Structure formats: C-alpha cells, structure tokens
CSV table of C-alpha atoms in Angstrom, one decimal:
chain,number,residue,atom,x,y,z
A,105,UNK,CA,8.4,16.9,-0.5
A,106,UNK,CA,8.6,14.4,2.3
A,107,UNK,CA,11.4,11.8,2.2
A,108,UNK,CA,11.1,8.1,2.8
A,109,UNK,CA,13.6,8.2,5.7
A,110,UNK,CA,11.2,10.5,7.6
A,111,UNK,CA,8.3,8.2,6.9
A,112,UNK,CA,10.4,5.2,8.0
A,113,UNK,CA,11.1,7.0,11.3
A,114,UNK,CA,7.4,7.6,11.8
A,115,UNK,CA,6.7,3.9,11.2
A,116,UNK,CA,9.5,2.8,13.6
A,117,UNK,CA,8.0,5.0,16.3
A,118,UNK,CA,4.6,3.5,15.8
A,119,UNK,CA,3.0,6.6,14.2
A,120,UNK,CA,1.4,4.7,11.4
A,121,UNK,CA,-1.5,7.1,10.7
A,122,UNK,CA,0.9,10.0,10.3
A,123,UNK,CA,3.2,7.9,8.0
A,124,UNK,CA,0.1,7.1,5.8
A,125,UNK,CA,-0.7,10.8,5.6
A,126,UNK,CA,2.9,11.7,4.6
A,127,UNK,CA,3.0,8.9,2.0
A,128,UNK,CA,-0.3,10.2,0.6
A,129,UNK,CA,1.2,13.7,0.2
A,130,UNK,CA,4.3,12.3,-1.3
A,131,UNK,CA,2.2,10.3,-3.8
A,132,UNK,CA,0.4,13.4,-4.9
A,133,UNK,CA,3.7,15.0,-5.7
A,134,UNK,CA,5.0,12.0,-7.6
A,135,UNK,CA,1.7,11.5,-9.4
A,136,UNK,CA,2.2,14.9,-11.0
A,137,UNK,CA,5.6,13.9,-12.3
A,138,UNK,CA,4.3,10.5,-13.6
A,139,UNK,CA,7.2,8.4,-12.2
A,140,UNK,CA,5.4,5.1,-12.3
A,141,UNK,CA,8.0,2.9,-10.6
A,142,UNK,CA,8.3,5.3,-7.6
A,143,UNK,CA,4.5,5.7,-7.5
A,144,UNK,CA,4.1,1.9,-7.5
A,145,UNK,CA,6.6,1.7,-4.6
A,146,UNK,CA,4.7,4.3,-2.6
A,147,UNK,CA,1.4,2.6,-3.2
A,148,UNK,CA,3.0,-0.7,-2.0
A,149,UNK,CA,4.4,1.0,1.1
A,150,UNK,CA,1.1,2.6,2.0
A,151,UNK,CA,-0.7,-0.6,1.4
A,152,UNK,CA,1.6,-2.3,3.9
A,153,UNK,CA,0.8,0.4,6.5
A,154,UNK,CA,-2.9,0.1,5.8
A,155,UNK,CA,-2.6,-3.7,6.4
A,156,UNK,CA,-0.9,-3.1,9.7
A,157,UNK,CA,-3.7,-0.7,10.7
A,158,UNK,CA,-6.3,-3.3,9.9
A,159,UNK,CA,-7.6,-1.4,6.8
A,160,UNK,CA,-7.6,-4.5,4.6
A,161,UNK,CA,-9.7,-3.0,1.8
A,162,UNK,CA,-7.5,0.0,1.5
A,163,UNK,CA,-4.4,-2.2,1.5
A,164,UNK,CA,-5.8,-4.4,-1.2
A,165,UNK,CA,-6.7,-1.3,-3.3
A,166,UNK,CA,-3.2,0.1,-3.0
A,167,UNK,CA,-1.6,-3.3,-3.8
A,168,UNK,CA,-3.8,-3.4,-6.9
A,169,UNK,CA,-2.7,0.0,-8.0
A,170,UNK,CA,0.9,-0.7,-7.4
A,171,UNK,CA,0.7,-4.0,-9.3
A,172,UNK,CA,-0.9,-2.2,-12.3
A,173,UNK,CA,2.0,0.3,-12.3
A,174,UNK,CA,4.7,-2.3,-11.9
A,175,UNK,CA,3.5,-5.8,-12.8
A,176,UNK,CA,6.9,-7.3,-11.8
A,177,UNK,CA,7.0,-5.6,-8.4
A,178,UNK,CA,6.5,-6.9,-4.9
A,179,UNK,CA,2.9,-5.6,-4.7
A,180,UNK,CA,1.9,-8.5,-7.0
A,181,UNK,CA,2.7,-11.0,-4.3
A,182,UNK,CA,1.3,-8.9,-1.6
A,183,UNK,CA,-2.0,-8.6,-3.5
A,184,UNK,CA,-2.2,-12.4,-4.0
A,185,UNK,CA,-1.5,-12.9,-0.3
A,186,UNK,CA,-4.1,-10.3,0.8
A,187,UNK,CA,-6.7,-12.0,-1.4
A,188,UNK,CA,-5.9,-15.4,0.1
A,189,UNK,CA,-6.2,-14.0,3.6
A,190,UNK,CA,-9.5,-12.4,2.7
A,191,UNK,CA,-10.8,-15.6,1.1
A,192,UNK,CA,-9.8,-17.5,4.2
A,193,UNK,CA,-11.5,-15.2,6.7
A,194,UNK,CA,-14.5,-14.4,4.5
A,195,UNK,CA,-15.6,-17.5,2.7
A,196,UNK,CA,-18.9,-15.9,1.8
A,197,UNK,CA,-17.1,-14.1,-1.0
A,198,UNK,CA,-17.0,-17.4,-2.8
A,199,UNK,CA,-20.1,-19.1,-1.4
A,200,UNK,CA,-23.0,-16.5,-1.4
C-alpha cells in the first residue's frame, strides 16, 4: 500500500499525474476495507490534484464522492467552490 508521505513528495516535485495514479491505487485498497473517512480524504486529495491539472470535471466528481462519504469534511466547501467557478466560467449551464 502506498503511503501519503510518498504521494506528498510526488506532489512537491511536480509529478502530479503519478501522484493521482498512486492515490487511485491507494483508494482501491481502502475501498476494500470500507474506511469511509479515509476514502473521503483520498477522494478529496485526488480531487485537488485533478483541479491543479485542469481536470475540473474529475475534480468535481471526486469532491462529490468525498462529500457523500463525509458530509462534514472539507470536500463540501471544495465542491461548492468548484461549482461556483464552473458557473462563473460557463454561464450556459444556467442559461441554455
């Protein structure tokens, strides 16, 4: 199992795609154990990386999953902010 310190080192060195891959592998391991708080944290972390990579839809999807697993967690605010940014840059979502 990959640890978060290794992933943080990858992020610090700018290897974001590799960090996303490692988080995804870690999430598969955690999903099997059904630790919802940890899984929520991992979705949130991966969502932040997706956001940095410009993969807004993937980030929003991960924030949504993290929020469902932990309704009081930081992903709730990240999801609200992501939706506000999307609404600002894509007004056609509200005005077809």
